[in-house]
Short mmCIF file of C-alpha atoms in Angstrom, two decimals:
data_model
loop_
_atom_site.label_atom_id
_atom_site.label_comp_id
_atom_site.label_asym_id
_atom_site.label_seq_id
_atom_site.Cartn_x
_atom_site.Cartn_y
_atom_site.Cartn_z
CA MET A 1004 0.00 0.00 0.00
CA ALA A 1005 1.25 3.47 -0.88
CA THR A 1006 2.17 5.81 1.95
CA LEU A 1007 0.40 9.09 2.66
CA LYS A 1008 3.36 11.03 1.27
CA GLU A 1009 3.32 9.09 -2.01
CA ILE A 1010 -0.43 9.57 -2.42
CA ARG A 1011 -0.12 13.27 -1.59
CA VAL A 1012 2.62 13.73 -4.21
CA ARG A 1013 0.57 11.83 -6.79
CA LEU A 1014 -2.53 13.87 -5.98
CA LYS A 1015 -0.64 17.14 -6.34
CA SER A 1016 0.84 16.00 -9.67
CA VAL A 1017 -2.55 15.05 -11.15
CA THR A 1018 -4.08 18.30 -9.89
CA ASN A 1019 -1.36 20.32 -11.63
CA ILE A 1020 -1.88 18.34 -14.84
CA GLN A 1021 -5.61 19.06 -14.67
CA LYS A 1022 -4.88 22.78 -14.37
CA ILE A 1023 -2.70 22.57 -17.50
CA THR A 1024 -5.29 20.62 -19.51
CA LYS A 1025 -8.05 23.05 -18.52
CA SER A 1026 -5.87 25.99 -19.58
CA MET A 1027 -5.04 24.29 -22.88
CA LYS A 1028 -8.75 23.62 -23.46
CA MET A 1029 -9.55 27.32 -22.96
CA VAL A 1030 -6.74 28.37 -25.31
CA SER A 1031 -7.77 25.80 -27.91
CA ALA A 1032 -11.39 26.96 -27.68
CA ALA A 1033 -10.34 30.54 -28.45
CA LYS A 1034 -8.09 29.40 -31.31
CA TYR A 1035 -10.82 27.13 -32.65
CA ALA A 1036 -13.32 29.99 -32.75
CA LYS A 1037 -10.81 32.10 -34.67
CA ALA A 1038 -9.90 29.23 -37.02
CA GLU A 1039 -13.58 28.58 -37.78
CA ARG A 1040 -14.12 32.27 -38.61
CA GLU A 1041 -11.09 32.25 -40.91
CA LEU A 1042 -12.21 29.01 -42.58
CA LYS A 1043 -15.47 30.46 -43.86
CA PRO A 1044 -13.88 32.98 -46.28
CA ALA A 1045 -11.35 30.32 -47.36
CA LYS A 1046 -14.03 27.78 -48.32
CA PRO A 1047 -14.83 29.44 -51.70
CA TYR A 1048 -11.19 28.92 -52.73
CA GLY A 1049 -11.40 25.18 -52.17
CA GLU A 1050 -14.92 24.84 -53.55
CA GLN A 1051 -13.99 26.73 -56.70
CA ALA A 1052 -10.88 24.64 -57.24
CA THR A 1053 -12.50 21.28 -56.51
CA GLY A 1054 -15.90 22.01 -57.99
CA GLY A 1055 -15.91 24.60 -60.70
CA GLY A 1056 -12.26 25.26 -61.43
CA TYR A 1057 -9.61 23.03 -62.93
CA MET A 1058 -11.73 19.90 -62.34
CA ASN A 1059 -13.75 20.96 -65.40
CA LEU A 1060 -10.70 20.13 -67.47
CA SER A 1061 -11.32 16.42 -66.75
CA MET A 1062 -7.70 15.68 -65.95
CA LYS A 1063 -6.43 12.34 -67.15
CA ASP A 1064 -6.01 9.66 -64.50
CA ASP A 1065 -2.48 8.43 -64.97
CA ASP A 1066 -0.68 6.69 -62.11
CA GLU A 1067 2.70 6.23 -63.75
CA THR A 1068 4.36 8.66 -61.32
CA GLU A 1069 2.75 10.09 -58.20
CA MET A 1070 3.57 12.74 -55.62
CA ILE A 1071 1.76 12.84 -52.26
CA ILE A 1072 1.54 16.06 -50.23
CA ALA A 1073 0.68 15.52 -46.54
CA LEU A 1074 -0.71 18.45 -44.52
CA THR A 1075 -0.11 18.14 -40.77
CA SER A 1076 1.50 20.47 -38.19
CA ASP A 1077 4.30 20.55 -35.63
CA ARG A 1078 2.07 20.31 -32.57
CA GLY A 1079 0.50 17.31 -30.88
CA LEU A 1080 -1.95 16.61 -28.03
CA CYS A 1081 -4.84 16.66 -30.50
CA GLY A 1082 -6.04 13.08 -30.71
CA SER A 1083 -5.73 11.19 -33.98
CA ILE A 1084 -5.67 14.29 -36.17
CA HIS A 1085 -2.18 13.60 -37.56
CA SER A 1086 -2.11 9.82 -37.39
CA SER A 1087 -5.25 9.61 -39.54
CA VAL A 1088 -3.49 11.45 -42.38
CA VAL A 1089 -0.41 9.25 -42.04
CA LYS A 1090 -2.59 6.12 -41.95
CA ALA A 1091 -4.26 7.10 -45.24
CA ILE A 1092 -0.88 7.80 -46.84
CA LYS A 1093 0.54 4.45 -45.67
CA ALA A 1094 -2.46 2.71 -47.23
CA ARG A 1095 -1.74 4.46 -50.53
CA LEU A 1096 1.98 3.64 -50.34
CA ALA A 1097 1.05 -0.02 -49.90
CA GLU A 1098 -0.60 0.21 -53.34
CA LYS A 1099 1.84 2.64 -54.97
CA ASP A 1100 5.26 1.85 -53.53
CA ASP A 1101 7.23 4.27 -55.75
CA ALA A 1102 5.17 7.37 -54.85
CA LYS A 1103 7.14 10.33 -53.53
CA LEU A 1104 6.30 12.38 -50.43
CA VAL A 1105 6.25 16.08 -49.59
CA LEU A 1106 5.59 16.45 -45.86
CA VAL A 1107 4.14 19.57 -44.24
CA GLY A 1108 4.62 19.55 -40.47
CA ASP A 1109 6.95 17.67 -38.13
CA LYS A 1110 4.29 15.13 -37.11
CA ALA A 1111 4.06 13.62 -40.59
CA LYS A 1112 7.84 13.51 -40.81
CA ALA A 1113 8.19 11.79 -37.42
CA MET A 1114 5.75 9.04 -38.42
CA LEU A 1115 6.89 8.49 -42.02
CA GLN A 1116 10.61 9.29 -42.03
CA LYS A 1117 11.76 6.04 -40.42
CA ILE A 1118 10.04 3.62 -42.82
CA HIS A 1119 9.62 5.75 -45.95
CA GLY A 1120 12.55 8.13 -45.54
CA LYS A 1121 13.91 7.50 -49.04
CA LYS A 1122 10.61 8.58 -50.57
CA VAL A 1123 10.58 11.99 -48.86
CA LEU A 1124 11.47 14.76 -51.30
CA GLY A 1125 10.89 17.72 -49.02
CA HIS A 1126 9.75 18.75 -45.55
CA PHE A 1127 8.26 21.97 -44.15
CA ASN A 1128 8.14 22.82 -40.44
CA ASP A 1129 6.98 25.74 -38.27
CA ILE A 1130 3.42 24.80 -39.26
CA GLY A 1131 0.60 25.18 -36.74
CA LYS A 1132 2.30 27.68 -34.45
CA ALA A 1133 0.44 30.57 -36.11
CA PRO A 1134 -2.69 30.67 -38.30
CA PRO A 1135 -1.72 29.85 -41.91
CA VAL A 1136 -1.85 32.63 -44.48
CA PHE A 1137 -1.79 32.53 -48.27
CA GLN A 1138 1.92 33.37 -48.27
CA ASP A 1139 2.66 30.12 -46.40
CA ALA A 1140 0.66 28.15 -48.96
CA SER A 1141 2.48 29.92 -51.79
CA LYS A 1142 5.87 28.96 -50.36
CA ILE A 1143 4.81 25.32 -50.06
CA ALA A 1144 3.37 25.29 -53.58
CA LEU A 1145 6.45 26.89 -55.15
CA SER A 1146 8.77 24.57 -53.23
CA ALA A 1147 6.77 21.58 -54.43
CA ILE A 1148 7.10 22.85 -58.01
CA ASP A 1149 10.85 23.22 -57.49
CA LEU A 1150 10.91 19.60 -56.28
CA GLY A 1151 9.57 18.54 -59.67
CA LEU A 1152 5.81 18.54 -59.12
CA GLN A 1153 5.15 19.34 -62.79
CA ASP A 1154 7.00 16.19 -63.86
CA TYR A 1155 4.54 13.90 -62.06
CA THR A 1156 1.45 12.59 -63.78
CA ARG A 1157 -0.55 12.53 -60.55
CA VAL A 1158 -0.31 14.70 -57.42
CA THR A 1159 -2.56 14.06 -54.41
CA MET A 1160 -2.96 16.15 -51.25
CA TYR A 1161 -4.02 14.51 -47.98
CA TYR A 1162 -5.52 16.70 -45.26
CA ASN A 1163 -8.17 16.77 -42.53
CA SER A 1164 -11.47 18.43 -43.38
CA PHE A 1165 -13.46 20.04 -40.57
CA LYS A 1166 -16.87 18.43 -40.08
CA SER A 1167 -17.95 19.42 -36.55
CA VAL A 1168 -16.45 20.21 -33.17
CA VAL A 1169 -16.08 16.51 -32.39
CA ALA A 1170 -15.55 15.09 -35.90
CA PHE A 1171 -13.30 15.50 -38.92
CA ARG A 1172 -12.70 13.65 -42.18
CA THR A 1173 -9.39 12.73 -43.76
CA LEU A 1174 -9.66 13.58 -47.44
CA LYS A 1175 -7.46 13.28 -50.50
CA VAL A 1176 -7.83 15.62 -53.46
CA PRO A 1177 -5.97 15.60 -56.80
CA LEU A 1178 -3.86 18.64 -57.57
CA PRO A 1179 -3.26 20.02 -61.07
CA THR A 1180 0.00 19.60 -62.94
CA LYS A 1181 0.88 20.83 -66.40
CA ASN A 1182 1.07 17.28 -67.71
CA ASN A 1183 -2.37 16.09 -66.67
CA MET A 1184 -4.07 19.36 -67.63
CA THR A 1185 -2.71 19.54 -71.16
CA GLY A 1186 -3.53 15.87 -71.64
CA ALA A 1187 -7.21 16.30 -70.72
CA GLU A 1188 -9.79 15.36 -73.33
CA ASN A 1189 -11.63 18.72 -73.27
CA TYR A 1190 -8.50 20.85 -72.97
CA ASN A 1191 -8.97 22.10 -76.54
CA LEU A 1192 -12.36 23.58 -75.63
CA TYR A 1193 -10.53 26.47 -73.97
CA ASP A 1194 -9.16 29.08 -76.35
CA SER A 1195 -5.96 31.09 -76.10
CA ILE A 1196 -4.26 28.97 -73.45
CA ASP A 1197 -0.54 29.30 -73.99
CA ASP A 1198 2.16 27.84 -71.77
CA GLU A 1199 2.63 31.02 -69.74
CA VAL A 1200 -1.08 31.37 -68.94
CA LEU A 1201 -1.37 27.69 -68.10
CA GLN A 1202 1.66 27.81 -65.80
CA ALA A 1203 0.37 30.90 -63.96
CA TYR A 1204 -3.08 29.36 -63.58
CA ASN A 1205 -1.59 26.09 -62.43
CA GLU A 1206 0.64 27.72 -59.80
CA PHE A 1207 -2.19 29.87 -58.44
CA THR A 1208 -4.61 26.93 -58.28
CA LEU A 1209 -2.02 24.81 -56.50
CA ALA A 1210 -1.37 27.53 -53.90
CA THR A 1211 -5.12 28.02 -53.49
CA MET A 1212 -5.71 24.33 -52.80
CA VAL A 1213 -2.82 24.16 -50.31
CA TYR A 1214 -4.15 27.29 -48.56
CA TYR A 1215 -7.63 25.77 -48.33
CA GLY A 1216 -6.17 22.50 -47.01
CA LEU A 1217 -4.12 24.32 -44.37
CA LYS A 1218 -7.19 26.22 -43.16
CA GLU A 1219 -9.29 23.05 -42.98
CA ALA A 1220 -6.47 21.21 -41.18
CA GLN A 1221 -5.98 24.02 -38.67
CA CYS A 1222 -9.67 24.18 -37.77
CA SER A 1223 -9.83 20.41 -37.42
CA GLU A 1224 -6.68 20.39 -35.26
CA GLN A 1225 -7.90 23.07 -32.85
CA SER A 1226 -11.31 21.45 -32.42
CA SER A 1227 -9.68 18.04 -31.89
CA ARG A 1228 -7.24 19.48 -29.34
CA MET A 1229 -10.08 21.19 -27.49
CA THR A 1230 -11.97 17.89 -27.32
CA ALA A 1231 -8.85 15.98 -26.27
CA MET A 1232 -8.04 18.44 -23.48
CA ASP A 1233 -11.65 18.32 -22.27
CA SER A 1234 -11.45 14.52 -22.05
CA ALA A 1235 -8.07 14.75 -20.31
CA SER A 1236 -9.48 17.20 -17.75
CA LYS A 1237 -12.40 14.88 -17.01
CA ASN A 1238 -10.09 11.89 -16.64
CA ALA A 1239 -7.84 13.90 -14.32
CA GLY A 1240 -10.89 14.84 -12.25
CA GLU A 1241 -11.83 11.16 -11.88
CA MET A 1242 -8.27 10.31 -10.84
CA ILE A 1243 -8.30 13.13 -8.28
CA ASP A 1244 -11.54 11.81 -6.76
CA LYS A 1245 -10.12 8.28 -6.52
CA LEU A 1246 -6.81 9.49 -5.07
CA THR A 1247 -8.61 11.71 -2.57
CA LEU A 1248 -10.71 8.75 -1.44
CA THR A 1249 -7.59 6.56 -1.17
CA PHE A 1250 -5.75 9.31 0.74
CA ASN A 1251 -8.59 9.72 3.25
CA ARG A 1252 -8.89 5.95 3.78
CA THR A 1253 -5.14 5.59 4.23
CA ARG A 1254 -5.03 8.50 6.68
CA GLN A 1255 -7.93 7.04 8.64
CA ALA A 1256 -6.15 3.66 8.77
CA VAL A 1257 -2.97 5.34 10.02
CA ILE A 1258 -4.87 7.22 12.73
CA THR A 1259 -6.72 4.06 13.77
CA ARG A 1260 -3.48 2.09 13.97
CA GLU A 1261 -1.81 4.77 16.10
CA LEU A 1262 -4.80 4.88 18.44
CA ILE A 1263 -4.65 1.10 18.82
CA GLU A 1264 -0.94 1.33 19.64
CA ILE A 1265 -1.57 4.04 22.24
CA ILE A 1266 -4.42 2.12 23.88
CA SER A 1267 -2.39 -1.10 23.84
CA GLY A 1268 0.56 0.68 25.45
CA ALA A 1269 -1.61 2.24 28.13
CA ALA A 1270 -3.19 -1.12 28.90
CA ALA A 1271 0.23 -2.71 29.22
CA LEU A 1272 1.25 -0.14 31.84
#
C-alpha cells in the first residue's frame, strides 16, 4: 500500500496536470473559434478549385508517377488528427510503392521518415504555431514545383477536413499539374491557353488548394485538441476523486493504527 506522502505527491501531480489541460482547453477553444471564422472565407477557394475550377478540365487519371503532399502540423496533443493522415498515406503507399512524399509539419515527418525516408522529397516545419496565411501556402506550392511537381502525372494532397467540433474527415484531393491538364480530353475547348497562362493558372490553383487544405487542417486540429483536453481534464478529475478517497482511507487507517498502539501501550502499563 502506498504511503500518505506518495499519495499526496501523486494527488498534487494530477491536480497540476488538470490545471494545465483546462488551460489548454480554454486556449484551444479561443483558437478554434478564430480558425472557424477564418475558414469560412477560405471555403470558396477550395470549392472553386475542386468544384468549378480546374476539375472541369477532366484531368487524365495516370498513375505512372505520383507525388503525395501531406498536410499536418508541428504540434501534438490533439487526438488522432495527424495519425489519420499518415494512416491514409501508408495505405496508398502499400498500393503505390514508388510514390514520392512532400511532408508539411513535423508530425508527418516523425511518423513516415523512419520507414519511408527514401521517398521523402521535401519537408516543411513551423506549421501550426500561427494561423496559416496565403503566403505560407504559396511557399509550399512553389517549393513543391521546385521539387519537380510538374513532372509527375498525378499529385494528391491529404488533409483533414473540418466536419464538426467533435468530428473531422481525412480527405485526398488531386492537384493540377501541367502534364495532366494539357492531356485532358476537353482541354482544346478552352481558347488562347498558352504555356505562360497555363503555368500561372496552375501555380495559383495549386497555392489556393494548399491554402484551403491548411485552413481546414488548422480548424480540425484546434477542435480536436479542445476535445482531447476536455477529455483529459475529465479523466484527471476522476483520478483526483479516486486518489482523494484513497488518501482519506489511508489517513484514517494510520490514525486508527496509532490509536490502537496508544491504547495497547496504556493497557500494558
